[in-house]
JSON list of C-alpha atoms in Angstrom, two decimals:
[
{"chain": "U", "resi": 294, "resn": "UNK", "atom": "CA", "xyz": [2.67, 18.14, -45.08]},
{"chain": "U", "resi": 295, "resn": "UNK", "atom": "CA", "xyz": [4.50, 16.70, -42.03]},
{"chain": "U", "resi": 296, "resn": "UNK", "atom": "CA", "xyz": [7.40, 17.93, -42.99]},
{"chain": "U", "resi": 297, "resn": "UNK", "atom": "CA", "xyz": [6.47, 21.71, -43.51]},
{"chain": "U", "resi": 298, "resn": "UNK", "atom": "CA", "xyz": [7.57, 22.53, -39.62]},
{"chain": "U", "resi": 299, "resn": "UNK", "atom": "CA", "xyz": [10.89, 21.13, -40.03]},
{"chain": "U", "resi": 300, "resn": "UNK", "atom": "CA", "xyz": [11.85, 23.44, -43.65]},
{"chain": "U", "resi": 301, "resn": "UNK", "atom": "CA", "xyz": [10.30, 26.47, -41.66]},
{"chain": "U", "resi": 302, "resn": "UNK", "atom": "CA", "xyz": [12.92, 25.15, -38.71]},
{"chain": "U", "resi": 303, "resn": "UNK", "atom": "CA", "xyz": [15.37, 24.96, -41.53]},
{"chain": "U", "resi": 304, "resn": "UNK", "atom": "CA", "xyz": [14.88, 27.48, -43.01]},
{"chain": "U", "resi": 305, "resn": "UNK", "atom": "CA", "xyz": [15.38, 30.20, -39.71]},
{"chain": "U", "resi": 306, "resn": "UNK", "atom": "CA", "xyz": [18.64, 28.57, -38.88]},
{"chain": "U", "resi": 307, "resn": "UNK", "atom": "CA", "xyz": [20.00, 28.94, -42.53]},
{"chain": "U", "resi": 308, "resn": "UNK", "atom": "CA", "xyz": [19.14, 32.53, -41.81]},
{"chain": "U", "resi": 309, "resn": "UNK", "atom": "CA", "xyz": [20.01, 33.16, -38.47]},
{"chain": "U", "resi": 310, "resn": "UNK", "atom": "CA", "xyz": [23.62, 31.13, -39.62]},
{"chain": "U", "resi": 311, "resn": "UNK", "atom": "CA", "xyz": [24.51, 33.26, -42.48]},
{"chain": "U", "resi": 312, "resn": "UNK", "atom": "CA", "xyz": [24.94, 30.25, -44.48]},
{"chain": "U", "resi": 313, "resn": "UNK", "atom": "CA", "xyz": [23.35, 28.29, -47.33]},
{"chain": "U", "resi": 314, "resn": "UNK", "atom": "CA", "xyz": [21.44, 25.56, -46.85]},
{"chain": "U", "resi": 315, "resn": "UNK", "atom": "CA", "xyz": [23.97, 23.18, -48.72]},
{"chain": "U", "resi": 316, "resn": "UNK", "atom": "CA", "xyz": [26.09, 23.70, -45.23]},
{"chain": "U", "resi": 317, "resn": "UNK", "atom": "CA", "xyz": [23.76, 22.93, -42.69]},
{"chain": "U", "resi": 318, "resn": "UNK", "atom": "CA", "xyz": [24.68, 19.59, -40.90]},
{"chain": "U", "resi": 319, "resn": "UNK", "atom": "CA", "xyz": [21.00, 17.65, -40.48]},
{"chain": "U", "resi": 320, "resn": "UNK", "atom": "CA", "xyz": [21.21, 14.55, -38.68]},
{"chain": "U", "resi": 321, "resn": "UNK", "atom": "CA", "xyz": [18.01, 11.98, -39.72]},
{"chain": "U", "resi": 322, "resn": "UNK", "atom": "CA", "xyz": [18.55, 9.57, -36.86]},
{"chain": "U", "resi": 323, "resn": "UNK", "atom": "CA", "xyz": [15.83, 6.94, -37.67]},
{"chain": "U", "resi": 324, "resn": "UNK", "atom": "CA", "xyz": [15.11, 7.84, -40.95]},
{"chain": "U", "resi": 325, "resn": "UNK", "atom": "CA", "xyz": [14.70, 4.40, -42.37]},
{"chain": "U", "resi": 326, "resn": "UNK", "atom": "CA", "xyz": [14.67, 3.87, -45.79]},
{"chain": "U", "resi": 327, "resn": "UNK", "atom": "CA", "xyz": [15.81, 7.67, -45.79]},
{"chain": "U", "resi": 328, "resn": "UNK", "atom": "CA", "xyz": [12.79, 9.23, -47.76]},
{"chain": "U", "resi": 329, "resn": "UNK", "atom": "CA", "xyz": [13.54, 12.52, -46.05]},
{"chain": "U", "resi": 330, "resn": "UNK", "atom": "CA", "xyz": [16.91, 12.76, -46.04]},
{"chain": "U", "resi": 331, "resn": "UNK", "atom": "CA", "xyz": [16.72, 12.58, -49.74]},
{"chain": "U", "resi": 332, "resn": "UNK", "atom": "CA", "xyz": [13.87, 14.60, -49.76]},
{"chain": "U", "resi": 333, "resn": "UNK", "atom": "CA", "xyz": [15.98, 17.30, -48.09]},
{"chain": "U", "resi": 334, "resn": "UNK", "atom": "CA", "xyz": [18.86, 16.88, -50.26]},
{"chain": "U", "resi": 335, "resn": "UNK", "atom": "CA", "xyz": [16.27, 17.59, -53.09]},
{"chain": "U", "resi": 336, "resn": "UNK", "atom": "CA", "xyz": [16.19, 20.77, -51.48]},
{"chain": "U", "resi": 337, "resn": "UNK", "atom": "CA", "xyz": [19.63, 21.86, -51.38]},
{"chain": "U", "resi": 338, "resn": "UNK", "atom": "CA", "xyz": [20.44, 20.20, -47.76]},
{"chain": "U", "resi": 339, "resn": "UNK", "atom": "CA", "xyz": [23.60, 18.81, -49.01]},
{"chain": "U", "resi": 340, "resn": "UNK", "atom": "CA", "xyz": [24.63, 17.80, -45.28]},
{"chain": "U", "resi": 341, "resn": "UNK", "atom": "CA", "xyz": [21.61, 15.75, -44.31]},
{"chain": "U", "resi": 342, "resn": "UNK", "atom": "CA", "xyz": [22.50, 12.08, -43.38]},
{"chain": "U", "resi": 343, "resn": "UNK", "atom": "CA", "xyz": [20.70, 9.27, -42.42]},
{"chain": "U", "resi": 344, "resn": "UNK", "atom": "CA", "xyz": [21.82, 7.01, -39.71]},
{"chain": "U", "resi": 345, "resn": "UNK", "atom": "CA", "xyz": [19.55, 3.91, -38.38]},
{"chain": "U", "resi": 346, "resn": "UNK", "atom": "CA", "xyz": [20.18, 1.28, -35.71]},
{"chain": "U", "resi": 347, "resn": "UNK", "atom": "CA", "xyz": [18.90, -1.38, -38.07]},
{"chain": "U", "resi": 348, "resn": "UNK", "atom": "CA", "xyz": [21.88, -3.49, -39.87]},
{"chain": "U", "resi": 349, "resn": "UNK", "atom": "CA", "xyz": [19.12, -4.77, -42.16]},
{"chain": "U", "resi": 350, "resn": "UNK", "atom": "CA", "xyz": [18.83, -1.47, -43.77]},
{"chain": "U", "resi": 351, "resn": "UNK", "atom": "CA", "xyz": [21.63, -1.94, -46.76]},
{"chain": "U", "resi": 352, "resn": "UNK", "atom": "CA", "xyz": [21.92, 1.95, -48.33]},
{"chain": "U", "resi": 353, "resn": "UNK", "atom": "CA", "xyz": [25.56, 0.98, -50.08]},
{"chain": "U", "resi": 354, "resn": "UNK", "atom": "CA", "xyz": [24.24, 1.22, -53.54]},
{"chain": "U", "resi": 355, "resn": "UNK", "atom": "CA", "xyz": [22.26, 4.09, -52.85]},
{"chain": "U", "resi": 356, "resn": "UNK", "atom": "CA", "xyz": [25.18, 5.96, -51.05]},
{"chain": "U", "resi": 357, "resn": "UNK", "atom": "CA", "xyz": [27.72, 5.17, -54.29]},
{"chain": "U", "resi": 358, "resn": "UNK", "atom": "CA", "xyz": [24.82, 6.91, -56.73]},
{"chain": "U", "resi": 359, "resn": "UNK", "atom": "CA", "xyz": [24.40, 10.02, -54.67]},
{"chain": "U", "resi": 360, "resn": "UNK", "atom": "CA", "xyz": [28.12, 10.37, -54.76]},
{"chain": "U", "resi": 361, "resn": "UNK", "atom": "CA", "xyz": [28.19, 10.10, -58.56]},
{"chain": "U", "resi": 362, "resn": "UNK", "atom": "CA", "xyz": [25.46, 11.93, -58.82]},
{"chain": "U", "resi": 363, "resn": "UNK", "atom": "CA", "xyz": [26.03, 14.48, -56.38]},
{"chain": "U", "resi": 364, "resn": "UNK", "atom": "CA", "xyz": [29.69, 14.33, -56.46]},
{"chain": "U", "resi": 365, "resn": "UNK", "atom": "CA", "xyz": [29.86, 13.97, -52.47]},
{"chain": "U", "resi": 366, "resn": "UNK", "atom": "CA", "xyz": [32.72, 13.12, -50.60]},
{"chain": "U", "resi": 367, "resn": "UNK", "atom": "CA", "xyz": [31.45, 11.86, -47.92]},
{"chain": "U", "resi": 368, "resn": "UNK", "atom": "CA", "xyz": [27.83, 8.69, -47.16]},
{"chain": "U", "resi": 369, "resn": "UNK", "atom": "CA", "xyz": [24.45, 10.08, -47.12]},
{"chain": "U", "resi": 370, "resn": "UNK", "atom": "CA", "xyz": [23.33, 6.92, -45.28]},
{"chain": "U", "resi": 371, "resn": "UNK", "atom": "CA", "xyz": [24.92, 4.71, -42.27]},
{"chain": "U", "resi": 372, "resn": "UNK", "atom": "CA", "xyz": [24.11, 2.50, -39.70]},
{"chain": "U", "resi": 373, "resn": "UNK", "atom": "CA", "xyz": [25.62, 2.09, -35.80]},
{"chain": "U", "resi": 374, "resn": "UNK", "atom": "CA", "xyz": [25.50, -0.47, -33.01]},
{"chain": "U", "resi": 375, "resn": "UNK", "atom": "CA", "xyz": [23.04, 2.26, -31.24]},
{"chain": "U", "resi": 376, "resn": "UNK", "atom": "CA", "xyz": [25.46, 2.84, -28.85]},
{"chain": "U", "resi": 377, "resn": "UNK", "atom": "CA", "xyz": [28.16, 4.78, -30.80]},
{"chain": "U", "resi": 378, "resn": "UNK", "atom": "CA", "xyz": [27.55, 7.31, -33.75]},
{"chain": "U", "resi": 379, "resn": "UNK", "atom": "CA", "xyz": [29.66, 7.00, -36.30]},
{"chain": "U", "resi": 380, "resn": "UNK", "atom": "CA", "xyz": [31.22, 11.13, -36.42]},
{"chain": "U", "resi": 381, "resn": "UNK", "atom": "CA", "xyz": [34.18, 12.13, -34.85]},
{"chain": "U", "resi": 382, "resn": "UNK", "atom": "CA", "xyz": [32.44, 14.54, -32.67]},
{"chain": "U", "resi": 383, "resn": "UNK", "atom": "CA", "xyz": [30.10, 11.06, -30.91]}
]
């Protein structure tokens, strides 16, 4: 599993943090049609988002049924000029 590395990754800074995983902040810069992301949400990463350069990628209807079902406050999945990230701390 490719992704194995990255949960053991995870995993040791949840721990060495002192906090759940629900509050780790995971950036998926790339992530395309955002397969991981949700795959890590699935896992309790409640702070995993997905940002890609590509304006083609349309995650709008995706983002409103994660915050139904999820009840987040906030979009799982974005895009940006590639220039400027979209968080307040660019």
């Amino acid at each position: 599993m490719h992704l194995a590395p990255l949960l053991a990754s995870l995993d040791r800074a949840a721990h060495a943090s002192g906090r759940p995983r629900s509050e780790l902040r995971i950036l998926d810069h790339g992530g395309g049609g955002g397969n991981s992301s949700l795959f890590l949400m699935l896992l309790g990463y409640r702070q995993a988002q997905g940002l890609n350069v590509d304006e083609d990628v349309h995650h709008q209807p995706l983002n409103a049924f994660l915050r139904r079902k999820w009840g987040l406050s906030h979009d799982v999945f974005s895009t940006y000029d590639g220039q400027r990230m979209p968080y307040a701390d660019n």
